[in-house]
Protein backbone atom coordinates (compact mmCIF):
# COMPACT_ATOMS: atom_id res chain seq x y z
CA UNK A 1 0.21 0.15 -0.19
CA UNK A 2 1.03 3.90 -0.88
CA UNK A 3 1.17 4.99 3.30
CA UNK A 4 2.53 8.09 4.68
CA UNK A 5 2.92 7.12 8.63
CA UNK A 6 3.29 10.00 11.63
CA UNK A 7 4.94 9.52 14.50
CA UNK A 8 7.39 11.44 16.94
CA UNK A 9 8.86 9.67 20.09
CA UNK A 10 10.63 6.03 20.26
CA UNK A 11 7.67 4.04 20.57
CA UNK A 12 6.57 4.81 16.54
CA UNK A 13 9.63 3.48 15.75
CA UNK A 14 9.58 0.12 15.17
CA UNK A 15 6.06 0.08 12.93
CA UNK A 16 7.69 2.55 11.14
CA UNK A 17 10.55 -0.46 10.41
CA UNK A 18 8.08 -2.92 10.36
CA UNK A 19 5.62 -1.22 7.52
CA UNK A 20 8.86 -0.29 5.69
CA UNK A 21 10.27 -4.42 5.64
CA UNK A 22 6.49 -5.54 4.32
CA UNK A 23 7.20 -3.72 1.77
CA UNK A 24 4.47 -0.47 1.84
CA UNK A 25 5.94 2.82 -0.21
CA UNK A 26 6.02 5.01 2.54
CA UNK A 27 5.23 8.51 0.72
CA UNK A 28 5.98 10.38 3.13
CA UNK A 29 6.76 10.26 6.81
CA UNK A 30 5.92 13.21 9.26
CA UNK A 31 6.91 13.99 12.41
CA UNK A 32 7.61 16.80 15.15
CA UNK A 33 10.37 19.16 14.36
CA UNK A 34 13.55 19.29 15.59
CA UNK A 35 13.85 20.97 18.67
CA UNK A 36 17.18 21.55 21.76
CA UNK A 37 17.14 19.01 23.71
CA UNK A 38 19.75 17.78 26.39
CA UNK A 39 22.07 20.11 28.61
CA UNK A 40 23.95 21.87 25.39
CA UNK A 41 20.31 22.32 23.67
CA UNK A 42 21.65 20.87 21.00
CA UNK A 43 18.71 21.00 18.25
CA UNK A 44 17.83 17.41 17.99
CA UNK A 45 15.63 15.04 15.40
CA UNK A 46 13.12 13.06 16.69
CA UNK A 47 13.60 8.98 16.60
CA UNK A 48 10.74 8.46 13.74
CA UNK A 49 12.93 11.21 12.35
CA UNK A 50 16.41 9.86 12.50
CA UNK A 51 14.72 6.41 11.74
CA UNK A 52 13.24 7.84 8.45
CA UNK A 53 16.37 9.26 7.12
CA UNK A 54 18.29 6.30 7.98
CA UNK A 55 15.54 4.77 5.36
CA UNK A 56 16.23 7.18 3.01
CA UNK A 57 12.27 7.92 3.28
CA UNK A 58 10.98 11.68 2.97
CA UNK A 59 9.68 13.50 6.07
CA UNK A 60 7.96 16.55 6.61
CA UNK A 61 7.73 18.65 9.85
CA UNK A 62 5.15 20.54 10.48
CA UNK A 63 4.53 22.81 13.42
CA UNK A 64 1.01 22.86 13.26
CA UNK A 65 -1.92 21.28 11.72
CA UNK A 66 -5.62 22.52 12.07
CA UNK A 67 -5.00 25.41 10.00
CA UNK A 68 -2.06 25.09 7.80
CA UNK A 69 -4.21 24.57 4.03
CA UNK A 70 -0.92 24.18 2.52
CA UNK A 71 -0.51 21.05 4.16
CA UNK A 72 -3.89 20.05 4.02
CA UNK A 73 -3.49 20.13 0.24
CA UNK A 74 0.21 18.53 0.23
CA UNK A 75 -0.86 15.62 2.12
CA UNK A 76 -3.76 15.34 -0.47
CA UNK A 77 -1.98 15.03 -3.07
CA UNK A 78 0.13 12.51 -1.48
CA UNK A 79 -2.37 10.08 -3.07
CA UNK A 80 -2.62 7.91 -0.07
CA UNK A 81 -4.08 4.40 0.14
CA UNK A 82 -3.96 5.00 4.33
CA UNK A 83 -1.75 7.17 6.78
CA UNK A 84 -0.53 4.79 10.39
CA UNK A 85 -0.28 7.38 12.87
CA UNK A 86 1.75 6.16 16.09
CA UNK A 87 2.50 8.86 18.91
CA UNK A 88 2.97 11.63 16.60
CA UNK A 89 1.65 14.70 18.56
CA UNK A 90 -0.77 16.56 16.73
CA UNK A 91 -4.53 16.51 16.21
CA UNK A 92 -5.22 15.62 12.77
CA UNK A 93 -8.03 18.09 11.08
CA UNK A 94 -10.58 16.43 9.42
CA UNK A 95 -9.19 17.53 5.81
CA UNK A 96 -6.39 15.11 6.34
CA UNK A 97 -8.48 12.29 8.17
CA UNK A 98 -10.69 11.78 5.05
CA UNK A 99 -7.45 12.24 2.92
CA UNK A 100 -6.55 8.80 1.86
CA UNK A 101 -8.83 6.33 0.76
CA UNK A 102 -8.77 3.66 3.58
CA UNK A 103 -8.45 6.71 6.29
CA UNK A 104 -6.33 7.17 9.13
CA UNK A 105 -5.20 4.55 12.00
CA UNK A 106 -3.43 4.73 15.10
CA UNK A 107 -1.65 2.59 17.15
CA UNK A 108 -2.72 3.39 20.53
CA UNK A 109 -0.91 1.51 23.42
CA UNK A 110 -4.35 0.83 25.50
CA UNK A 111 -7.04 -1.60 25.17
CA UNK A 112 -9.49 0.86 24.10
CA UNK A 113 -12.14 2.65 25.29
CA UNK A 114 -9.75 2.47 28.54
CA UNK A 115 -7.02 4.79 28.63
CA UNK A 116 -7.72 7.13 25.81
CA UNK A 117 -5.80 10.86 25.69
CA UNK A 118 -1.96 10.72 26.06
CA UNK A 119 -0.51 8.71 28.73
CA UNK A 120 -1.96 5.13 28.62
CA UNK A 121 0.88 3.11 29.35
CA UNK A 122 1.17 4.93 32.82
CA UNK A 123 -2.04 5.42 33.44
CA UNK A 124 -2.52 1.42 33.50
CA UNK A 125 0.55 0.82 35.38
CA UNK A 126 -0.98 3.55 38.57
CA UNK A 127 -4.56 2.50 38.50
CA UNK A 128 -2.66 -1.08 38.64
CA UNK A 129 -4.41 -2.56 35.58
CA UNK A 130 -4.13 -6.25 35.40
CA UNK A 131 -3.72 -6.25 31.55
CA UNK A 132 -2.72 -3.67 29.29
CA UNK A 133 -2.25 -3.67 24.75
CA UNK A 134 -2.49 -1.56 21.75
CA UNK A 135 -5.63 -1.00 20.11
CA UNK A 136 -5.39 -0.68 15.98
CA UNK A 137 -8.20 2.43 15.64
CA UNK A 138 -10.11 4.06 12.80
CA UNK A 139 -9.32 7.60 13.62
CA UNK A 140 -12.28 9.88 13.94
CA UNK A 141 -12.09 13.44 14.62
CA UNK A 142 -12.75 12.62 18.53
CA UNK A 143 -10.07 11.84 21.89
CA UNK A 144 -9.25 8.00 20.87
CA UNK A 145 -12.73 7.44 20.11
CA UNK A 146 -12.76 5.62 16.38
CA UNK A 147 -13.85 2.19 15.58
CA UNK A 148 -11.82 -0.93 16.57
CA UNK A 149 -9.39 -2.94 14.21
CA UNK A 150 -7.56 -5.19 15.69
CA UNK A 151 -5.85 -5.36 19.48
CA UNK A 152 -4.04 -7.28 21.49
CA UNK A 153 -3.15 -7.35 25.21
CA UNK A 154 -0.50 -7.79 27.70
CA UNK A 155 -0.54 -9.53 31.42
CA UNK A 156 0.67 -6.45 33.70
CA UNK A 157 3.04 -7.77 37.05
CA UNK A 158 3.98 -6.78 39.66
CA UNK A 159 7.05 -5.60 38.50
CA UNK A 160 6.30 -4.35 35.02
CA UNK A 161 7.73 -0.90 34.52
CA UNK A 162 6.58 2.27 31.99
CA UNK A 163 9.46 1.24 30.30
CA UNK A 164 9.54 -2.62 30.00
CA UNK A 165 5.54 -1.87 28.75
CA UNK A 166 6.44 0.80 26.55
CA UNK A 167 8.78 -1.41 24.43
CA UNK A 168 6.47 -4.03 24.88
CA UNK A 169 3.43 -2.64 23.22
CA UNK A 170 5.93 -0.67 20.52
CA UNK A 171 6.25 -4.30 19.30
CA UNK A 172 2.85 -5.26 19.33
CA UNK A 173 2.00 -2.16 17.89
CA UNK A 174 4.12 -2.95 14.73
CA UNK A 175 2.96 -6.60 14.84
CA UNK A 176 -0.46 -5.67 14.84
CA UNK A 177 -0.41 -2.69 12.23
CA UNK A 178 1.27 -4.66 9.63
CA UNK A 179 -1.43 -7.14 10.11
CA UNK A 180 -4.41 -4.74 9.74
CA UNK A 181 -2.99 -3.90 6.69
CA UNK A 182 -2.18 -7.28 5.18
CA UNK A 183 -5.95 -8.10 4.79
CA UNK A 184 -9.13 -6.02 4.20
CA UNK A 185 -9.21 -2.82 6.02
CA UNK A 186 -13.28 -2.77 7.32
CA UNK A 187 -15.01 -0.49 9.07
CA UNK A 188 -13.81 -1.78 12.21
CA UNK A 189 -16.08 -2.06 15.05
CA UNK A 190 -17.17 0.58 17.16
CA UNK A 191 -15.39 1.69 21.01
CA UNK A 192 -18.14 0.24 24.01
CA UNK A 193 -19.75 3.25 25.99
CA UNK A 194 -18.81 1.16 28.86
CA UNK A 195 -15.40 1.57 30.44
CA UNK A 196 -14.28 5.06 29.03
CA UNK A 197 -11.47 6.08 30.91
CA UNK A 198 -8.57 9.20 30.28
CA UNK A 199 -4.94 8.95 30.96
CA UNK A 200 -3.86 12.96 30.78
CA UNK A 201 -0.46 14.35 29.90
CA UNK A 202 1.77 13.85 32.88
CA UNK A 203 3.99 16.66 34.61
CA UNK A 204 6.86 17.01 36.73
CA UNK A 205 4.54 17.41 39.74
CA UNK A 206 2.69 13.86 39.11
CA UNK A 207 6.23 12.71 40.33
CA UNK A 208 6.32 13.93 43.83
CA UNK A 209 6.00 10.74 46.07
CA UNK A 210 3.51 11.68 49.36
CA UNK A 211 4.58 9.31 51.97
CA UNK A 212 1.25 8.95 53.50
CA UNK A 213 -0.24 7.12 50.87
CA UNK A 214 -0.51 3.28 50.36
CA UNK A 215 3.06 1.35 50.06
CA UNK A 216 1.58 -0.51 47.07
CA UNK A 217 0.17 2.68 45.16
CA UNK A 218 3.71 4.29 45.82
CA UNK A 219 5.22 0.68 44.20
CA UNK A 220 2.58 1.80 40.58
CA UNK A 221 3.58 5.21 41.29
CA UNK A 222 7.68 4.89 41.12
CA UNK A 223 7.17 2.18 38.17
CA UNK A 224 4.62 3.70 35.97
CA UNK A 225 6.87 7.54 35.86
CA UNK A 226 10.52 6.23 35.95
CA UNK A 227 12.18 7.22 33.97
CA UNK A 228 9.62 10.29 32.53
CA UNK A 229 8.94 12.56 34.53
CA UNK A 230 10.38 10.74 37.43
CA UNK A 231 9.31 10.12 41.12
CA UNK A 232 11.55 12.35 43.74
CA UNK A 233 11.37 13.46 47.39
CA UNK A 234 13.20 15.76 49.53
CA UNK A 235 15.87 15.56 51.86
CA UNK A 236 16.56 18.35 53.50
CA UNK A 237 15.88 20.46 50.96
CA UNK A 238 17.55 18.40 48.29
CA UNK A 239 16.15 17.15 45.82
CA UNK A 240 16.43 13.22 45.45
CA UNK A 241 14.55 11.85 42.53
CA UNK A 242 13.75 7.92 42.99
CA UNK A 243 14.62 5.33 40.48
CA UNK A 244 13.17 2.23 41.58
CA UNK A 245 11.23 0.60 45.38
CA UNK A 246 10.69 -2.90 46.44
CA UNK A 247 7.45 -3.50 48.96
CA UNK A 248 8.97 -4.86 52.35
CA UNK A 249 7.11 -5.61 55.94
CA UNK A 250 7.36 -2.35 58.01
CA UNK A 251 9.69 -3.78 60.53
CA UNK A 252 8.17 -1.40 62.85
CA UNK A 253 5.22 2.03 62.85
CA UNK A 254 6.68 5.05 62.12
CA UNK A 255 5.20 8.26 60.65
CA UNK A 256 5.18 8.21 56.82
CA UNK A 257 8.50 9.32 54.93
CA UNK A 258 10.63 7.92 58.05
CA UNK A 259 13.69 5.83 57.09
CA UNK A 260 13.59 2.95 59.09
CA UNK A 261 16.66 1.22 58.86
CA UNK A 262 20.50 0.92 57.15
CA UNK A 263 18.78 0.21 53.79
CA UNK A 264 17.05 3.20 52.88
CA UNK A 265 13.27 1.66 54.14
CA UNK A 266 10.80 4.16 54.46
CA UNK A 267 7.44 3.45 56.08
CA UNK A 268 4.66 4.91 54.03
CA UNK A 269 0.82 5.48 55.06
CA UNK A 270 0.41 1.80 54.94
CA UNK A 271 3.49 -1.03 54.54
CA UNK A 272 6.48 -0.01 53.70
CA UNK A 273 8.95 0.77 50.57
CA UNK A 274 12.94 -0.04 50.23
CA UNK A 275 14.47 2.46 47.61
CA UNK A 276 16.39 0.43 45.68
CA UNK A 277 17.91 3.42 42.91
CA UNK A 278 18.07 6.44 44.22
CA UNK A 279 20.06 10.10 42.28
CA UNK A 280 21.27 12.96 44.07
CA UNK A 281 21.25 16.55 42.16
CA UNK A 282 24.08 16.55 39.67
CA UNK A 283 24.70 12.64 39.61
CA UNK A 284 23.62 9.83 37.49
CA UNK A 285 20.88 7.34 38.80
CA UNK A 286 22.45 4.54 41.41
CA UNK A 287 21.74 2.07 43.38
CA UNK A 288 21.08 2.57 47.24
CA UNK A 289 23.82 0.88 48.28
CA UNK A 290 26.54 3.26 46.42
CA UNK A 291 24.28 5.96 47.49
CA UNK A 292 24.67 5.22 51.22
CA UNK A 293 28.37 5.03 50.88
CA UNK A 294 28.86 8.96 49.61
CA UNK A 295 25.31 10.19 51.75
CA UNK A 296 24.69 8.82 54.94
CA UNK A 297 21.11 8.69 55.79
CA UNK A 298 20.30 7.61 59.43
CA UNK A 299 17.17 6.16 60.70
CA UNK A 300 14.45 7.94 61.87
CA UNK A 301 15.61 10.65 59.00
CA UNK A 302 12.31 12.36 57.28
CA UNK A 303 12.11 12.55 54.00
CA UNK A 304 9.57 14.89 52.16
CA UNK A 305 10.06 17.61 55.01
C-alpha cells in the first residue's frame, strides 16, 4: 500500500521499520519538528525522523496542522491508501483524516476504550490494571474514539515498569499494524460506551512522592513514572529522584516518610518501601548501597519534609 507514517517518539519507530520491511510504499513520514534537547540544548531530530532518514524516506515536520491549508493540500496530493499514526503529537483535522482512501489508522497503547488520551502506558500501571495492550483504531475527530480494527493484550505484573511496557507495546503495535494492512481494512467495531477512562498528560509534579499514601500505590507510581517524568522526594531541601523501590514489611510503626533502617526502608501510610535506586542532584542514578556510601542517612530521618 501507499502510506504516510506519522509519529515522533521511540514508541513509533518499530512500526515504521516494520511497515517498511513489509514492503509498503511510504510516501512521506511526518514527525514533530527538531527541537533543542539535553544539557547543551542542541537541536535534535525526533527518533522517528532519525529512523526515516536512515531508511531514505522523505520527512515533513510541520509545526501545526489544524489551520495549515498548504499542508492539508500536500497531504491530499500524496494520493495515499492509508496513513498510519503512532504517538505523533499533533491533532489531525478532518481535511487530513478524510484524505487517504482507507482513512487514518492509529496505533494506540491501550485496550480501548480504557485509557484514551496522552499517557495510557503510565495510567495502566498507576491504576493497578491487570492487563494492557494495543488497539489499532480508525481515527475520527474525537479523542481516541474511533472504531477498533484489531487489538492484543499483555499481562501486567508487580514488576512491570513504564519502560518494559513501552517496549512490549511498541513491538506489539508494529506487529498489529502490519497484520491490519495485510488484509481488507473494514469499518471496524465501534467502541463500547461503558468502561471509558482518560489518561491525561503527565507533569513533573505527578512524580512527587507523598509518603502518607499506601506503599503499593507508591510502588506503582515509581514503576509508572520512571524514567519520565520521574518520581522524587526531598531530604533537607535536596531533591532526590527515586528510580526503583521494593515493597517490604515495615519492621516497626513510624510516621510516613521516616527512614526505618540502614537500607533506605521508608515508612508509608500503610506498609513500607525500600528504595533500591536513587539519584542526588548533579549525579547519575545509582543503587541504594552506592548512594549510602556517599551520603549517610540515619534511621529516623524523615523524607519529604
